[in-house]
Coordinates of C-alpha atoms in Angstrom, one line a residue:
M1 CA -16.4 43.2 -28.5
S2 CA -15.1 42.7 -24.9
C3 CA -15.6 45.2 -22.1
P4 CA -13.2 48.1 -22.6
W5 CA -12.5 48.2 -18.8
G6 CA -12.2 44.4 -18.2
R7 CA -13.4 43.3 -14.8
R8 CA -13.0 46.8 -13.3
S9 CA -16.0 49.1 -12.7
P10 CA -14.4 52.6 -12.9
D11 CA -16.2 55.8 -12.2
L12 CA -16.8 57.3 -15.7
S13 CA -18.8 60.3 -14.7
K14 CA -15.9 62.6 -15.4
S15 CA -14.3 60.7 -18.3
V16 CA -14.4 61.4 -22.0
L17 CA -15.5 58.2 -23.6
T18 CA -14.5 57.2 -27.1
C19 CA -17.0 56.4 -29.8
E20 CA -16.1 52.7 -29.4
E21 CA -16.8 52.7 -25.7
K22 CA -20.2 54.4 -26.1
T23 CA -21.1 51.9 -28.8
W24 CA -20.2 49.0 -26.5
I25 CA -22.4 50.4 -23.7
A26 CA -25.3 50.8 -26.2
N27 CA -24.9 47.2 -27.5
E28 CA -25.0 45.9 -23.9
V29 CA -28.5 47.3 -23.5
I30 CA -29.6 46.3 -27.0
S31 CA -28.4 42.7 -26.5
G32 CA -30.2 42.5 -23.1
S33 CA -27.0 41.8 -21.2
Q34 CA -27.4 44.8 -18.9
T35 CA -30.1 47.5 -18.4
P36 CA -29.4 51.3 -18.4
A37 CA -30.0 51.4 -14.7
Q38 CA -27.4 48.6 -14.0
L39 CA -24.8 50.4 -16.3
Q40 CA -25.5 53.7 -14.5
T41 CA -24.9 52.1 -11.1
K42 CA -21.8 50.3 -12.3
Y43 CA -20.1 53.2 -14.2
Q44 CA -21.8 56.3 -12.9
I45 CA -23.0 57.3 -16.4
S46 CA -26.2 59.3 -17.0
V47 CA -29.2 57.1 -18.0
F48 CA -30.1 59.9 -20.5
N49 CA -26.8 59.5 -22.3
I50 CA -27.0 55.7 -22.3
R51 CA -30.5 55.8 -23.9
R52 CA -29.4 58.3 -26.5
W53 CA -26.5 56.1 -27.5
V54 CA -28.8 53.1 -27.7
R55 CA -31.2 55.1 -30.0
I56 CA -28.3 56.1 -32.3
V57 CA -27.0 52.5 -32.7
R58 CA -30.5 51.1 -33.2
E59 CA -31.1 53.6 -36.1
G60 CA -27.9 52.3 -37.7
R61 CA -26.0 55.5 -37.3
T62 CA -22.5 56.0 -36.0
I63 CA -21.9 57.6 -32.6
Q64 CA -19.7 60.7 -33.0
N65 CA -17.6 62.7 -30.5
G66 CA -16.8 66.4 -30.6
G67 CA -20.3 67.9 -30.1
R68 CA -22.6 68.6 -32.9
P69 CA -21.8 66.6 -36.1
T70 CA -20.9 68.4 -39.3
S71 CA -23.8 69.5 -41.5
I72 CA -22.2 67.5 -44.4
S73 CA -21.1 63.9 -43.9
P74 CA -17.6 63.0 -45.0
N75 CA -19.2 60.4 -47.2
F76 CA -20.6 63.2 -49.3
F77 CA -17.3 65.0 -49.9
S78 CA -16.4 62.7 -52.8
N79 CA -19.7 63.6 -54.4
I80 CA -19.0 67.4 -54.1
E81 CA -15.5 66.8 -55.6
E82 CA -17.0 64.9 -58.5
T83 CA -19.4 67.8 -59.1
L84 CA -16.5 70.2 -59.3
N85 CA -14.2 67.9 -61.3
K86 CA -16.4 67.3 -64.3
G87 CA -13.5 68.5 -66.4
Q88 CA -15.8 70.2 -68.9
I89 CA -16.9 73.3 -67.1
N90 CA -16.9 75.2 -63.8
V91 CA -20.0 75.7 -61.6
T92 CA -21.5 79.0 -60.7
S93 CA -21.6 80.1 -57.0
E94 CA -25.4 79.6 -57.0
E95 CA -25.0 76.0 -58.3
F96 CA -22.3 75.3 -55.8
R97 CA -24.4 76.4 -52.9
S98 CA -27.4 74.5 -54.2
T99 CA -25.3 71.3 -54.5
V100 CA -23.9 71.7 -51.0
N101 CA -27.4 72.3 -49.6
K102 CA -28.7 69.1 -51.2
F103 CA -25.8 67.1 -49.6
A104 CA -26.6 68.7 -46.2
I105 CA -30.2 67.7 -46.5
D106 CA -29.2 64.1 -47.5
T107 CA -26.8 64.0 -44.5
A108 CA -29.5 65.2 -42.0
Q109 CA -32.1 62.8 -43.3
A110 CA -29.6 59.9 -43.1
R111 CA -29.0 60.7 -39.5
R112 CA -32.6 61.0 -38.4
N113 CA -36.1 61.1 -39.8
I114 CA -36.6 64.8 -40.6
A115 CA -38.3 66.8 -43.4
S116 CA -36.0 68.6 -45.8
S117 CA -37.8 71.9 -44.8
Q118 CA -36.6 71.5 -41.2
V119 CA -32.9 71.0 -42.1
K120 CA -30.6 73.9 -41.1
L121 CA -28.6 74.6 -44.3
P122 CA -24.9 75.3 -44.1
S123 CA -24.0 78.9 -43.2
R124 CA -21.7 81.1 -45.2
R125 CA -18.9 80.3 -42.8
T126 CA -19.4 76.6 -43.2
L127 CA -19.3 77.0 -47.0
H128 CA -16.1 78.9 -46.7
R129 CA -14.5 76.2 -44.6
L130 CA -15.7 73.6 -47.0
E131 CA -14.1 75.5 -49.9
E132 CA -10.8 75.7 -48.0
K133 CA -10.9 71.9 -47.3
L134 CA -11.5 71.0 -50.9
G135 CA -9.1 73.6 -52.4
I136 CA -11.9 75.5 -54.1
K137 CA -11.3 79.0 -55.5
T138 CA -13.6 81.7 -56.6
G139 CA -13.2 83.6 -59.8
N140 CA -15.0 85.5 -62.6
A141 CA -15.8 83.4 -65.7
E142 CA -17.0 84.2 -69.2
F143 CA -20.1 82.4 -70.4
T144 CA -19.8 79.6 -72.8
T145 CA -22.2 77.1 -74.5
N146 CA -23.0 73.5 -74.0
A147 CA -21.8 72.7 -77.5
R148 CA -18.4 74.2 -76.7
A149 CA -18.1 72.6 -73.3
I150 CA -18.8 69.1 -74.7
A151 CA -16.6 69.6 -77.8
C152 CA -13.6 70.8 -75.9
A153 CA -13.9 67.8 -73.5
D154 CA -14.2 65.2 -76.3
V155 CA -10.9 63.3 -76.5
R156 CA -11.7 62.3 -80.1
N157 CA -11.4 66.0 -81.1
A158 CA -7.9 66.3 -79.6
V159 CA -6.8 63.0 -81.2
S160 CA -8.0 64.1 -84.7
M161 CA -6.2 67.5 -84.2
C162 CA -3.0 65.5 -83.5
A163 CA -3.4 63.5 -86.6
A164 CA -3.9 66.6 -88.8
Q165 CA -0.7 68.3 -87.4
H166 CA 1.3 65.0 -87.7
L167 CA 0.4 64.8 -91.4
M168 CA 0.8 68.5 -92.4
V169 CA 3.4 70.2 -90.2
P170 CA 6.4 68.2 -91.3
L171 CA 5.6 69.0 -95.0
T172 CA 5.2 72.8 -94.4
D173 CA 7.7 75.6 -93.6
H174 CA 6.6 77.0 -90.3
Y175 CA 6.0 80.5 -91.7
L176 CA 3.3 78.9 -94.0
I177 CA 1.5 77.4 -91.0
L178 CA -1.5 79.8 -90.8
N179 CA -4.5 80.4 -88.7
M180 CA -7.4 82.8 -89.2
D181 CA -10.1 83.7 -86.7
G182 CA -12.4 86.5 -85.8
T183 CA -13.4 88.2 -82.6
Q184 CA -15.6 91.2 -81.8
Y185 CA -14.7 94.2 -79.7
K186 CA -17.1 96.1 -77.6
T187 CA -16.5 99.8 -77.7
G188 CA -18.2 102.5 -75.6
C189 CA -19.2 100.0 -72.8
D190 CA -17.4 98.9 -69.7
S191 CA -19.6 95.8 -68.9
S192 CA -17.6 92.6 -68.7
K193 CA -20.5 90.2 -68.5
K194 CA -18.7 88.0 -66.0
E195 CA -20.2 85.4 -63.6
K196 CA -18.7 84.5 -60.2
V197 CA -17.8 80.7 -60.2
K198 CA -16.3 78.1 -58.0
Y199 CA -13.3 76.1 -59.4
R200 CA -10.4 73.9 -58.2
N201 CA -7.9 73.7 -61.0
S202 CA -6.6 77.1 -62.3
P203 CA -7.0 77.7 -66.0
T204 CA -4.0 77.5 -68.3
K205 CA -2.0 80.7 -68.3
G206 CA -3.7 83.3 -70.5
K207 CA -7.0 81.4 -70.6
A208 CA -10.2 82.8 -69.2
L209 CA -12.5 80.9 -66.9
K210 CA -15.7 79.7 -68.7
V211 CA -19.1 78.8 -67.4
L212 CA -22.5 77.8 -68.8
P213 CA -25.3 80.3 -68.1
S214 CA -27.7 79.2 -65.4
A215 CA -31.1 77.9 -66.6
G216 CA -33.6 80.6 -67.1
K217 CA -31.1 83.4 -66.5
K218 CA -31.3 86.2 -69.0
N219 CA -28.6 88.6 -70.0
N220 CA -29.3 92.3 -69.5
G221 CA -29.3 94.2 -72.8
I222 CA -26.6 96.9 -72.8
T223 CA -26.2 99.5 -75.6
A224 CA -22.8 99.2 -77.2
F225 CA -21.1 99.2 -80.6
F226 CA -19.3 96.1 -81.8
I227 CA -16.5 95.8 -84.3
K228 CA -15.4 92.4 -85.7
H229 CA -11.7 91.9 -86.3
Y230 CA -10.3 89.1 -88.4
M231 CA -6.7 88.1 -87.8
L232 CA -4.7 86.0 -90.2
M233 CA -1.4 85.0 -88.7
S234 CA 1.7 82.8 -89.2
A235 CA 3.5 80.5 -86.9
G236 CA 6.6 82.5 -87.9
G237 CA 5.3 85.4 -85.8
C238 CA 3.8 87.7 -88.3
C239 CA 0.3 88.5 -89.5
A240 CA -1.6 89.8 -92.5
D241 CA -3.2 93.2 -92.8
P242 CA -6.1 93.4 -90.3
I243 CA -9.7 93.2 -91.5
F244 CA -12.4 95.2 -89.6
V245 CA -16.1 94.3 -90.3
I246 CA -18.8 96.9 -89.7
A247 CA -22.4 95.8 -89.7
D248 CA -24.8 98.0 -91.8
D249 CA -28.3 96.7 -91.6
N250 CA -29.2 98.8 -94.7
M251 CA -27.3 96.5 -96.9
E252 CA -28.5 93.5 -98.8
K253 CA -27.8 90.1 -97.3
E254 CA -25.1 89.2 -99.9
Q255 CA -23.5 92.6 -100.3
C256 CA -19.9 93.1 -99.3
D257 CA -18.3 96.5 -99.5
V258 CA -14.5 96.6 -99.1
H259 CA -12.3 99.7 -98.4
V260 CA -8.5 99.9 -98.0
V261 CA -7.4 102.3 -95.3
P262 CA -3.7 103.3 -95.2
G263 CA -2.2 103.7 -91.8
L264 CA -4.7 101.5 -90.0
G265 CA -2.5 98.4 -90.2
N266 CA -0.5 96.4 -87.6
S267 CA 2.9 98.1 -88.0
I268 CA 4.4 101.5 -88.0
D269 CA 5.7 101.0 -91.6
I270 CA 4.7 103.8 -94.0
A271 CA 3.0 101.2 -96.2
N272 CA 0.8 99.6 -93.5
K273 CA -2.9 99.3 -94.2
A274 CA -6.1 97.6 -93.1
Y275 CA -9.4 96.6 -94.7
V276 CA -12.7 98.1 -93.5
V277 CA -15.5 95.8 -94.8
F278 CA -19.2 96.5 -94.6
T279 CA -21.7 93.7 -94.6
K280 CA -25.3 93.4 -93.3
T281 CA -24.1 91.6 -90.1
R282 CA -20.8 91.1 -88.3
C283 CA -20.9 87.4 -89.2
A284 CA -20.2 88.5 -92.8
N285 CA -21.3 86.4 -95.8
A286 CA -20.1 84.1 -98.5
K287 CA -19.0 86.9 -100.7
F288 CA -16.8 88.2 -97.9
Y289 CA -15.0 84.9 -97.5
E290 CA -14.5 84.5 -101.2
W291 CA -12.9 88.0 -101.2
F292 CA -10.8 87.1 -98.2
N293 CA -9.4 83.9 -99.8
S294 CA -8.7 85.4 -103.2
T295 CA -7.2 88.7 -102.0
V296 CA -5.9 88.6 -98.4
L297 CA -4.9 84.9 -98.0
V298 CA -3.3 84.4 -101.4
S299 CA -1.4 87.7 -101.2
F300 CA -0.2 86.8 -97.6
V301 CA 1.0 83.4 -98.7
S302 CA 2.9 84.9 -101.6
D303 CA 4.6 87.5 -99.4
L304 CA 5.6 84.8 -96.9
R305 CA 7.2 82.6 -99.7
R306 CA 9.2 85.6 -100.9
L307 CA 10.2 86.4 -97.3
R308 CA 11.5 82.8 -96.8
N309 CA 12.9 82.5 -100.3
L310 CA 10.7 79.5 -100.9
P311 CA 9.5 78.1 -104.3
D312 CA 6.1 79.4 -105.5
D313 CA 4.5 76.0 -105.1
S314 CA 5.6 75.5 -101.4
M315 CA 2.7 74.1 -99.5
A316 CA 0.8 76.3 -97.1
W317 CA -1.2 74.8 -94.2
F318 CA -4.2 77.1 -93.4
Q319 CA -6.5 76.3 -90.5
L320 CA -9.7 78.2 -89.7
D321 CA -12.7 77.9 -87.5
G322 CA -14.9 75.9 -89.9
E323 CA -18.2 77.5 -89.4
A324 CA -20.6 76.7 -92.3
I325 CA -20.5 80.1 -93.8
Q326 CA -16.7 80.1 -93.7
I327 CA -16.2 76.8 -95.6
E328 CA -19.1 77.2 -98.0
C329 CA -16.7 78.8 -100.5
Y330 CA -14.5 75.6 -100.5
R331 CA -17.3 73.4 -101.9
Q332 CA -16.4 71.0 -104.6
G333 CA -16.0 72.7 -108.0
S334 CA -16.0 76.3 -106.6
N335 CA -13.7 79.0 -107.9
T336 CA -12.2 79.5 -104.4
L337 CA -11.3 75.8 -104.1
Q338 CA -9.7 75.9 -107.5
L339 CA -7.7 79.0 -106.5
M340 CA -6.5 77.2 -103.3
T341 CA -5.3 74.3 -105.4
E342 CA -3.5 76.5 -107.8
H343 CA -1.6 78.2 -105.0
N344 CA -1.1 74.9 -103.1
I345 CA -2.9 76.1 -100.0
V346 CA -4.3 73.2 -97.9
I347 CA -7.4 74.0 -95.8
G348 CA -7.7 72.4 -92.4
K349 CA -10.9 72.5 -90.2
P350 CA -10.6 71.5 -86.6
A351 CA -13.6 70.0 -84.8
A352 CA -16.6 72.3 -84.4
S353 CA -16.9 74.4 -81.3
T354 CA -13.3 73.8 -80.2
T355 CA -11.9 77.2 -81.2
E356 CA -10.8 78.1 -77.7
I357 CA -8.3 75.1 -77.6
T358 CA -7.5 74.6 -81.3
Q359 CA -7.2 78.1 -82.8
P360 CA -4.0 80.0 -81.9
C361 CA -5.8 83.4 -82.3
D362 CA -8.3 82.4 -79.6
A363 CA -6.2 80.0 -77.4
G364 CA -3.3 82.3 -77.2
D365 CA -3.2 85.9 -75.9
C366 CA -3.6 87.8 -79.2
F367 CA -7.3 88.4 -78.8
K368 CA -7.3 88.5 -75.0
A369 CA -4.5 91.0 -74.6
T370 CA -6.0 93.2 -77.3
K371 CA -9.4 93.2 -75.6
T372 CA -7.8 94.0 -72.2
K373 CA -5.8 96.9 -73.8
N374 CA -9.0 98.2 -75.4
K375 CA -10.6 98.7 -72.0
F376 CA -7.9 101.2 -70.9
I377 CA -7.9 103.3 -74.1
N378 CA -9.2 106.9 -73.4
D379 CA -10.8 109.3 -75.9
E380 CA -7.7 111.4 -75.8
D381 CA -5.7 108.5 -77.1
I382 CA -7.7 108.4 -80.4
L383 CA -9.1 111.9 -80.9
M384 CA -5.7 113.4 -81.5
D385 CA -5.3 111.7 -84.8
N386 CA -7.5 114.1 -86.9
H387 CA -6.1 112.8 -90.2
M388 CA -7.2 109.2 -89.5
Y389 CA -10.7 110.4 -88.3
E390 CA -11.1 112.3 -91.6
Q391 CA -9.9 109.4 -93.7
L392 CA -12.4 107.1 -92.0
Q393 CA -15.1 109.6 -92.5
K394 CA -14.5 109.6 -96.2
V395 CA -14.7 105.7 -96.2
F396 CA -18.2 105.9 -94.6
V397 CA -19.3 108.6 -97.0
E398 CA -18.2 106.5 -100.0
H399 CA -19.8 103.4 -98.6
M400 CA -23.2 105.0 -98.1
K401 CA -22.9 106.6 -101.6
N402 CA -22.2 103.4 -103.4
A403 CA -23.6 100.6 -101.3
T404 CA -26.7 102.1 -99.7
P405 CA -27.6 105.2 -101.6
S406 CA -31.3 105.0 -100.5
K407 CA -30.6 104.6 -96.8
K408 CA -27.9 106.2 -94.7
M409 CA -26.3 105.2 -91.4
S410 CA -27.1 107.7 -88.6
S411 CA -24.4 110.2 -87.7
A412 CA -24.2 108.7 -84.2
H413 CA -23.6 105.2 -85.8
V414 CA -20.9 106.6 -88.0
K415 CA -19.2 108.4 -85.1
M416 CA -19.2 105.3 -82.8
A417 CA -17.9 103.2 -85.7
I418 CA -15.0 105.5 -86.4
N419 CA -14.0 105.9 -82.8
G420 CA -14.3 102.2 -82.3
L421 CA -12.1 101.4 -85.3
Q422 CA -9.4 103.7 -83.9
R423 CA -9.6 102.2 -80.5
V424 CA -9.3 98.6 -81.7
H425 CA -6.5 99.6 -84.1
L426 CA -4.5 101.2 -81.2
A427 CA -5.2 98.2 -79.0
I428 CA -3.9 95.7 -81.6
K429 CA -0.7 97.8 -82.2
S430 CA -0.1 98.1 -78.5
A431 CA -0.8 94.5 -77.5
V432 CA 0.2 92.0 -80.3
S433 CA 3.8 91.2 -80.9
P434 CA 5.7 88.5 -83.0
Q435 CA 6.6 86.6 -79.8
M436 CA 3.0 86.6 -78.7
I437 CA 1.9 85.0 -82.0
K438 CA 4.6 82.3 -81.8
E439 CA 3.6 81.6 -78.2
S440 CA -0.1 81.2 -79.4
F441 CA 0.9 78.5 -81.9
T442 CA 3.0 76.8 -79.2
R443 CA 0.2 76.9 -76.7
T444 CA -2.2 74.9 -79.0
G445 CA 0.6 72.5 -79.9
I446 CA 0.2 73.1 -83.6
Y447 CA 3.8 74.4 -83.9
D448 CA 6.2 74.7 -80.9
Y449 CA 8.9 77.2 -82.0
R450 CA 11.2 75.9 -79.3
K451 CA 11.1 72.3 -80.6
C452 CA 10.6 73.3 -84.3
S453 CA 7.8 70.8 -84.6
Y454 CA 4.2 70.1 -83.6
N455 CA 3.6 69.0 -80.0
P456 CA 1.0 66.2 -79.6
S457 CA 1.3 66.1 -75.8
Q458 CA 0.4 69.8 -75.7
I459 CA -2.6 69.3 -78.0
L460 CA -3.9 66.5 -75.8
A461 CA -3.3 68.7 -72.7
Q462 CA -5.7 71.3 -74.1
C463 CA -8.5 68.7 -73.9
K464 CA -10.8 69.7 -71.0
N465 CA -11.1 66.1 -69.9
E466 CA -7.9 65.0 -68.2
I467 CA -6.0 62.3 -70.2
R468 CA -4.0 59.9 -68.0
I469 CA -0.3 59.1 -68.9
E470 CA -1.1 55.6 -70.0
E471 CA -4.0 56.9 -72.2
E472 CA -1.7 59.5 -73.8
T473 CA 0.9 56.8 -74.5
Q474 CA -1.7 54.7 -76.3
I475 CA -3.0 57.7 -78.3
L476 CA 0.5 58.7 -79.4
S477 CA 1.1 55.2 -80.7
V478 CA -1.9 55.3 -83.1
I479 CA -1.4 58.9 -84.4
P480 CA 0.8 57.9 -87.4
N481 CA -1.9 55.5 -88.6
L482 CA -4.6 58.1 -88.2
A483 CA -2.6 60.6 -90.0
A484 CA -2.2 58.2 -92.9
I485 CA -6.0 57.6 -93.0
L486 CA -6.5 61.4 -92.9
G487 CA -4.1 61.8 -95.8
D488 CA -6.0 59.2 -97.9
K489 CA -9.6 60.1 -97.1
G490 CA -9.3 63.8 -96.2
E491 CA -11.2 63.3 -92.9
L492 CA -11.5 61.1 -89.9
V493 CA -14.8 59.6 -88.8
D494 CA -15.9 57.9 -85.6
K495 CA -15.0 54.4 -86.7
D496 CA -11.4 55.6 -87.4
L497 CA -11.1 56.9 -83.8
C498 CA -12.6 53.8 -82.0

């Protein structure tokens, strides 16, 4: 590099030199062309500054202007972005700060020989500026698991979901496209169990933020009463009678005690009803799922066929979570599988741990809106219905008399359960609507009521790993072949998806 000032020898004592000019001066000294003293005399520059520039260049670092350099080198910004753009999960505020601190230490050590304990870590203000520069937001996230994070980001799961809908949806009246899922409601407790996280891309409308719990972090035990609610719904915008599961530890593992409760259903129709089911745990058992299929599912499908004036052998496409206990009743040669065959109900099981993106109950607003509504229901809203309270009391008395005659549920347990049932019932009636159910199926891509067909692009969009346009085009071209394989074999394996 030639001299920035040519043959002139200007007075630079009051000039602001560029990084390139400082680097040229340092290289003059390093190459032996001129000494610091000669350069001082020639350009009126402080010898101290010249020697500092020489030291920086000799150490292989870049001379910077503007005072103190940033605590994080621009070279490390891409690493921070990569940390936040994993596509699978968000990072907690603690993890974000830890990541930034690590990059700050790496930056300081790259600039000079210094121990990590001597590095001044970024301040809260620096972190805030960094978040603004990278477009990072802060929000409250629900905890998820590693299995769910990995499964929801696996493109193969989204592709297999497309193949299943491509095969079944065109063969089925949309009212007979069904989904069943369960969720639990916490009553008598205001804890939200949320964690503050850092994220860049906002979640899909209606979807909650998710985060993995930090290693070694324990949840605080909070006393509360839980009620499990199972919802069976149709892409046509209607749902079956609700099922509420109450856990009674006094029962045997395989016991299942079912009670019909008039007036506890979804509608204001005089004939509306619900099922209150007692099992040992809220996870239910094999006997519960056998009862569900033979009673609730078959009856609901028959009602839908009559509603749509369809033949009795019209195909129904029923998709459920696919937990081991749920599909055990469909084992080869079982009475339940035979019953499904007789009623032409085809069972579909999406990939494990993908319920939040494949199940309309979960992916849509049906559960979320109901849980939100449940938080704002006061005692006065439920205690006015004395008839329902007395009716539920009789259910619990009958249950303890017949199912657990030797051991009784405590009066406090019974009271919390009755109040909880009324709360959840009111929340469901207030929150869930036919339009919400239709939108839930549309959001997953299983059935878009606007297009009157399944939407493969929407299914792929639910995948937590971003799928590029050219990848989506390639995937869509092979879906028909995968659907044919699925129809022949009944399942897709890894070699089919390669």
